[in-house]
GROMACS .gro file of C-alpha atoms in nm:
model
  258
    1UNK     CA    1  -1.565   2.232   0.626
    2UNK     CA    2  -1.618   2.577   0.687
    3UNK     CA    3  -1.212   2.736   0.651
    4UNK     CA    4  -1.370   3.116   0.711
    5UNK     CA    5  -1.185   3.185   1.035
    6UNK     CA    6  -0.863   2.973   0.872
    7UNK     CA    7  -0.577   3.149   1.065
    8UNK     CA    8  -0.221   2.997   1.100
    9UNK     CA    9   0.030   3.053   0.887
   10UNK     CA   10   0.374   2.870   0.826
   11UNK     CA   11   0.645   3.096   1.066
   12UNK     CA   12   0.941   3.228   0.910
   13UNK     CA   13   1.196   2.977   1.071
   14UNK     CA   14   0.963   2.642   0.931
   15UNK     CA   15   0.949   2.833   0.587
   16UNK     CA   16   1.335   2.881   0.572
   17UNK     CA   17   1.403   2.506   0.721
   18UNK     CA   18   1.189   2.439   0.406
   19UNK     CA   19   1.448   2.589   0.190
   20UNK     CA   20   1.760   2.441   0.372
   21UNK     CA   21   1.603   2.077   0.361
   22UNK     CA   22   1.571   2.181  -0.001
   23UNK     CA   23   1.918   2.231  -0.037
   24UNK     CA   24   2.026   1.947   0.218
   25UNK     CA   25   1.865   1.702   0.011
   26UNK     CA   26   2.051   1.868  -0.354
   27UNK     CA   27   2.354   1.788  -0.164
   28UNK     CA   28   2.302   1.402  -0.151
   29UNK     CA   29   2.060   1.319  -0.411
   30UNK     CA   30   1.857   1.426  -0.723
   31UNK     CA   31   1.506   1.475  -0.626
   32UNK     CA   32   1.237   1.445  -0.869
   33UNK     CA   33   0.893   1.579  -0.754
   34UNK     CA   34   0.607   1.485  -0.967
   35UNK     CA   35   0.155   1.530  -0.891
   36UNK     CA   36   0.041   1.803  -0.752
   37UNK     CA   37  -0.143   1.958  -0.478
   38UNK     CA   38  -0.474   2.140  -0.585
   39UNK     CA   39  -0.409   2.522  -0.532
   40UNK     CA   40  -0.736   2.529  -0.340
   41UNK     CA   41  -0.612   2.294  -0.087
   42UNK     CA   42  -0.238   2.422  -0.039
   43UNK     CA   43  -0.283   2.575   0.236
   44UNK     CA   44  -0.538   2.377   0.357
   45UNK     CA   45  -0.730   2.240   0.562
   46UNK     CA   46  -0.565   1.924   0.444
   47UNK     CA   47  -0.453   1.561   0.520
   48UNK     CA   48  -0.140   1.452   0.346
   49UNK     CA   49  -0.071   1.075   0.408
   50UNK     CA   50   0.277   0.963   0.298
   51UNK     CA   51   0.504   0.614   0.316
   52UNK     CA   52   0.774   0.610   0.558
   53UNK     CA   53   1.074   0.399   0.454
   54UNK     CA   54   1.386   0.591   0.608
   55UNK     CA   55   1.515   0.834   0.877
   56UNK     CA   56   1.570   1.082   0.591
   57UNK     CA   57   1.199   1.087   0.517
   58UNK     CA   58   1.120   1.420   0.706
   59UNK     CA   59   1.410   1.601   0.529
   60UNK     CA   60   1.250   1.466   0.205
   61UNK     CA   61   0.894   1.571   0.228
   62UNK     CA   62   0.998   1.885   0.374
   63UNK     CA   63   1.185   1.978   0.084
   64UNK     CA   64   0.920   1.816  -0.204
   65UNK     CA   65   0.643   1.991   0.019
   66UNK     CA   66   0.818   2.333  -0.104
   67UNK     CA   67   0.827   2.228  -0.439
   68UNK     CA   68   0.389   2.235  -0.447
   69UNK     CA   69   0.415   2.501  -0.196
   70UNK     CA   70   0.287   2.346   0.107
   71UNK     CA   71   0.431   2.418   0.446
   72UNK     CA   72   0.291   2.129   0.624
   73UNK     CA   73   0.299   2.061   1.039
   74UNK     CA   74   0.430   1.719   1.071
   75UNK     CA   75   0.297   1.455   1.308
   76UNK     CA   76   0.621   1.364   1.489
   77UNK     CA   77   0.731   1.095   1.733
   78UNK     CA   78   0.787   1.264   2.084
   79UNK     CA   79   1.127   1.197   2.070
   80UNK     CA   80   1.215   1.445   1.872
   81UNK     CA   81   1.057   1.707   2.102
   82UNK     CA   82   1.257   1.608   2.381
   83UNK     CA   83   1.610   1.655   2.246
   84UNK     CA   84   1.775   1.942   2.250
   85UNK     CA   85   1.765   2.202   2.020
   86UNK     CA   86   1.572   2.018   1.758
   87UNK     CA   87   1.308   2.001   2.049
   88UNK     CA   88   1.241   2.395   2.047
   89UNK     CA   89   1.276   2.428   1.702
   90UNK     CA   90   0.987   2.158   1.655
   91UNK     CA   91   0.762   2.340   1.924
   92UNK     CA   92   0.807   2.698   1.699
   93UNK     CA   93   0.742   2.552   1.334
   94UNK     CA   94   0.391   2.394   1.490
   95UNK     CA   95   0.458   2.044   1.438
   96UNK     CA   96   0.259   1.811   1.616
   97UNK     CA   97   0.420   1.633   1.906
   98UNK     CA   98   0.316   1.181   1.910
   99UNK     CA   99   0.375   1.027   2.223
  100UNK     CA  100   0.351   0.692   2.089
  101UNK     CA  101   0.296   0.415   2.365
  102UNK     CA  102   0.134   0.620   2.665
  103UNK     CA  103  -0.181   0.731   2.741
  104UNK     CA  104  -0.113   1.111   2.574
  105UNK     CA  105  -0.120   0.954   2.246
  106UNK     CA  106  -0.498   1.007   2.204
  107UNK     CA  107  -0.418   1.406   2.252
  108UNK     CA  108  -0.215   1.403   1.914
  109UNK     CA  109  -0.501   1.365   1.746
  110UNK     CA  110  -0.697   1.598   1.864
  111UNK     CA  111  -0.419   1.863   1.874
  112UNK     CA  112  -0.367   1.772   1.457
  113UNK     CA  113  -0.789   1.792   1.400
  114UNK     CA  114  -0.792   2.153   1.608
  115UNK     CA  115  -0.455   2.235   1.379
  116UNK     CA  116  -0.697   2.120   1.059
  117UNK     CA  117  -0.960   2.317   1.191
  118UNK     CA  118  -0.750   2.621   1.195
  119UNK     CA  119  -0.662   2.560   0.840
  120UNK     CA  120  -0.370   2.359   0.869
  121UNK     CA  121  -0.211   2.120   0.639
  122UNK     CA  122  -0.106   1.793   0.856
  123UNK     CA  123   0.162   1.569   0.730
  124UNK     CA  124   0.157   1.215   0.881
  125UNK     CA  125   0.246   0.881   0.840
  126UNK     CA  126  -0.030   0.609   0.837
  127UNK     CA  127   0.198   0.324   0.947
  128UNK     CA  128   0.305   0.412   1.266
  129UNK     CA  129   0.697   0.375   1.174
  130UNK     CA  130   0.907   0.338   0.963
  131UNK     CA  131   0.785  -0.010   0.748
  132UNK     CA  132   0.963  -0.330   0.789
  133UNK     CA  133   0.814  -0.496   0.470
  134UNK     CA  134   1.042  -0.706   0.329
  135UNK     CA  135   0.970  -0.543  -0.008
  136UNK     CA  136   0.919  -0.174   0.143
  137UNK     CA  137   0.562  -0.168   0.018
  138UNK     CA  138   0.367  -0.022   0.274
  139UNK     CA  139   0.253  -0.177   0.569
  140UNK     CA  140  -0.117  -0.207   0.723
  141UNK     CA  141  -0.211   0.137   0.863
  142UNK     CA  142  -0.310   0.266   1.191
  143UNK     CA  143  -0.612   0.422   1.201
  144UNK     CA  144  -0.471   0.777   1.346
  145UNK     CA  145  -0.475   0.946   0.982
  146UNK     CA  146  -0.858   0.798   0.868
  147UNK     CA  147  -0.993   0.939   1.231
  148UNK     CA  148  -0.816   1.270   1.171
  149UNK     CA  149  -0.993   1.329   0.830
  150UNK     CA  150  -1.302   1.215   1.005
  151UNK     CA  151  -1.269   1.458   1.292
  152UNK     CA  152  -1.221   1.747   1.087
  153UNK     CA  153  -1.383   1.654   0.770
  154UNK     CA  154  -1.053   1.753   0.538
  155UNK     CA  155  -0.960   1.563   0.225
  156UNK     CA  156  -0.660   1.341   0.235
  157UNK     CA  157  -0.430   1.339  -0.018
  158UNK     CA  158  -0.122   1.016  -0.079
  159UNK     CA  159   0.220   1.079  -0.075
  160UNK     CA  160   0.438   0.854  -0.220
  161UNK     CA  161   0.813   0.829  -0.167
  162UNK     CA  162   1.102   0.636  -0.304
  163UNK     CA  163   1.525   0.623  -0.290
  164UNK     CA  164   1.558   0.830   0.104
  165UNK     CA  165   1.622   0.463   0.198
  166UNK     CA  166   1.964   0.476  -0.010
  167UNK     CA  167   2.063   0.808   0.167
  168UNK     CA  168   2.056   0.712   0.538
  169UNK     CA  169   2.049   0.378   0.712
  170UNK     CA  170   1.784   0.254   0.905
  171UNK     CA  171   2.004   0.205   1.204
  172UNK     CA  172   2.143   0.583   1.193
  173UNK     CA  173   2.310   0.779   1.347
  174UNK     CA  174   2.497   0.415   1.309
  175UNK     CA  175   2.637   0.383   0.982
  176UNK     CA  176   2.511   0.753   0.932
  177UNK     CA  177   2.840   0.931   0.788
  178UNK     CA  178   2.888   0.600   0.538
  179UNK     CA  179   2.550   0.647   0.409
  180UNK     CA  180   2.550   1.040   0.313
  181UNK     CA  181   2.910   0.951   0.185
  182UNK     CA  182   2.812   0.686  -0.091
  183UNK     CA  183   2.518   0.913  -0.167
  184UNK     CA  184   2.718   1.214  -0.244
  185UNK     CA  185   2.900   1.001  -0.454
  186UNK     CA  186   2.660   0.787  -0.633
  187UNK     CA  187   2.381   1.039  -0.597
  188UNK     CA  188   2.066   0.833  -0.589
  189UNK     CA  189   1.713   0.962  -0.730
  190UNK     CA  190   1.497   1.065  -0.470
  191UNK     CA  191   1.086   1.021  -0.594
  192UNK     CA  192   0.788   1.154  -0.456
  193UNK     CA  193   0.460   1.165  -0.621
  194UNK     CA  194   0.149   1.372  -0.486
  195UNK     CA  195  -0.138   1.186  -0.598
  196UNK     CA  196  -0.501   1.232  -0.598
  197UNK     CA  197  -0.758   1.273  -0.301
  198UNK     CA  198  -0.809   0.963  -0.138
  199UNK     CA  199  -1.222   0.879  -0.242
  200UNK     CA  200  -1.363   0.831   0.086
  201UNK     CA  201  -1.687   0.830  -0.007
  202UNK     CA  202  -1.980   0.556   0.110
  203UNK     CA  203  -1.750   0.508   0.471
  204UNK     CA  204  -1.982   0.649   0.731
  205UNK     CA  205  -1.794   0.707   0.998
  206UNK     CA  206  -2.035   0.609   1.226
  207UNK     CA  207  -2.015   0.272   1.165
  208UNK     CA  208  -1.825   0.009   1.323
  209UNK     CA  209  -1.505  -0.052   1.141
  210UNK     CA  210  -1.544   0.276   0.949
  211UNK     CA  211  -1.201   0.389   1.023
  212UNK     CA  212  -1.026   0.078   0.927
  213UNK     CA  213  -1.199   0.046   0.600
  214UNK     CA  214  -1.066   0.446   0.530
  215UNK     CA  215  -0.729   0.366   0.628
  216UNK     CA  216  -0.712   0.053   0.423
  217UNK     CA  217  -0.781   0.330   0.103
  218UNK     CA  218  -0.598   0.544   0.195
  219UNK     CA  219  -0.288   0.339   0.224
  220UNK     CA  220  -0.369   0.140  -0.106
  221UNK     CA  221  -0.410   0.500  -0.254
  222UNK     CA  222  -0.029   0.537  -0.116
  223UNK     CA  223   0.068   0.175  -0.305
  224UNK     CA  224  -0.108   0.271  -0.626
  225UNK     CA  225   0.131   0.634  -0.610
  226UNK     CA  226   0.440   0.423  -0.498
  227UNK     CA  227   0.435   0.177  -0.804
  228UNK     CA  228   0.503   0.417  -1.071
  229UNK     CA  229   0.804   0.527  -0.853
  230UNK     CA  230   1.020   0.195  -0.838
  231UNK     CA  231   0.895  -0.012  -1.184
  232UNK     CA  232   1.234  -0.176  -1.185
  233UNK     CA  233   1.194  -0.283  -0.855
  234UNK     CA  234   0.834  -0.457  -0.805
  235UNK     CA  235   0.909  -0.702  -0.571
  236UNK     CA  236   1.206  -0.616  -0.320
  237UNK     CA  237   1.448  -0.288  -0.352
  238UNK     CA  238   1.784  -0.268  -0.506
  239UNK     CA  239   1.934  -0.146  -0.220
  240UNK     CA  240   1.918  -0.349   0.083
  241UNK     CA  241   2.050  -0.195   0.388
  242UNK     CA  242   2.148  -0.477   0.632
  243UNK     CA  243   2.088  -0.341   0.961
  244UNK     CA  244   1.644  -0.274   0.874
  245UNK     CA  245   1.456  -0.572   1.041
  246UNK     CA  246   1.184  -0.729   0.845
  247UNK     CA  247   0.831  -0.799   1.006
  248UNK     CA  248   0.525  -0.934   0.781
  249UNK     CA  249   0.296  -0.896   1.094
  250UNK     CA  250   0.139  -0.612   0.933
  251UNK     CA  251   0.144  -0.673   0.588
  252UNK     CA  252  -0.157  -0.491   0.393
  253UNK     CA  253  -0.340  -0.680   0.144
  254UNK     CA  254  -0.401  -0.440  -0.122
  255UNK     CA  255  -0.716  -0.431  -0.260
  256UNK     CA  256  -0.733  -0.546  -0.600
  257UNK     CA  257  -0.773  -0.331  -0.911
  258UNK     CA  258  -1.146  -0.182  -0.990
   0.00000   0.00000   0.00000
């Protein structure tokens, strides 16, 4: 991709929410950041692809983001756009606004390739949501994050994540002011591993089923970061929060070792 007339730059108030997520997350956990992000691609163009297994997830990558210097623009449910405060303060940082369910949807991606093009970094979350796997492994991927690095022809890179789930419930803000509580307290390890550019190579994306075939990498590329993270806990998590649902309609079958 041809980054000559790469223009946008972080703005001061999503560099210094950076630092204060930084801190926010010091306050409740320990937060251990290992991988990196090639220099050449830190401030991009560049696709980073990460698991999404709590409400505290944003906070999270925000602040390990900092640690590899990257200010990414998140892909963010619409939601968050719409409430107050937050709302402006997502619009000014450049984050990327996901209408999920209407028609609009479609113009998140092309807003996030155009933000690429401009030589972005774009954060986003493969599944959709935050996964109901019964063992929090990742879930089967849309295909919004494979057609993105199509469009715009920028390397994606997996972000794994493990222990936000112990900081805030999945049902929050119920149960919210318990959960940052214990964590003070008991102060959890927080783990995120950058890992190596997803190898998209031999998917034409011109061919029919191209993008599910890249998304089905990329999110085993997430599951192959994620294992080194939680080697005591293989099968199902330690800490089970009782209000997260559990769905196996999307469970991904990851591919099996080379």
């Amino acid at each position: 991709m041809d980054t000559a007339h790469a223009t946008w730059q972080p703005p001061a108030i999503w560099r210094t929410a950076q630092v204060l997520a930084r801190g926010v997350v010091a306050a409740v956990a320990r937060l251990e950041v290992t991988g990196e992000v090639p220099e050449e691609l830190r401030r991009g163009p560049l696709v980073l692809a990460a698991n999404h297994i709590s409400p505290f997830d944003p906070v999270v990558l925000t602040a390990a983001c900092r640690e590899r210097g990257v200010a990414p623009r998140i892909m963010a449910t619409g939601g968050l756009f719409r409430a107050p405060v937050v709302g402006a303060l997502m619009r000014r940082a450049g984050h990327i606004r996901v209408d999920r369910g209407t028609a609009a949807v479609g113009r998140a991606l092309d807003d996030a390739a155009a933000a690429v093009a401009a030589g972005s970094v774009i954060l986003v979350y493969p599944e959709g949501r935050i996964g109901l796997d019964p063992g929090m492994w990742p879930e089967r991927g849309k295909t919004g994050a494979a057609r993105l690095a199509f469009a715009c022809g920028a390397p994606v890179v997996p972000v794994a994540q493990w222990g936000s789930h112990e900081v805030v419930p999945y049902r929050t803000p119920r149960g919210l002011l318990r959960g940052l509580a214990r964590a003070v307290v008991r102060r959890p390890v927080i783990r995120v591993h950058f890992g190596e550019p997803v190898d998209l190579t031999g998917v034409d994306p011109g061919t029919p089923g191209a993008a599910r075939r890249a998304t089905d990498r990329i999110v085993d590329a997430i599951t192959d970061a994620l294992v080194p993270l939680r080697p005591d806990e293989p099968d199902r998590p330690r800490h089970v929060d009782p209000g997260r649902p559990t769905d196996t309609s999307r469970s991904h079958r990851r591919r099996p070792p080379a």
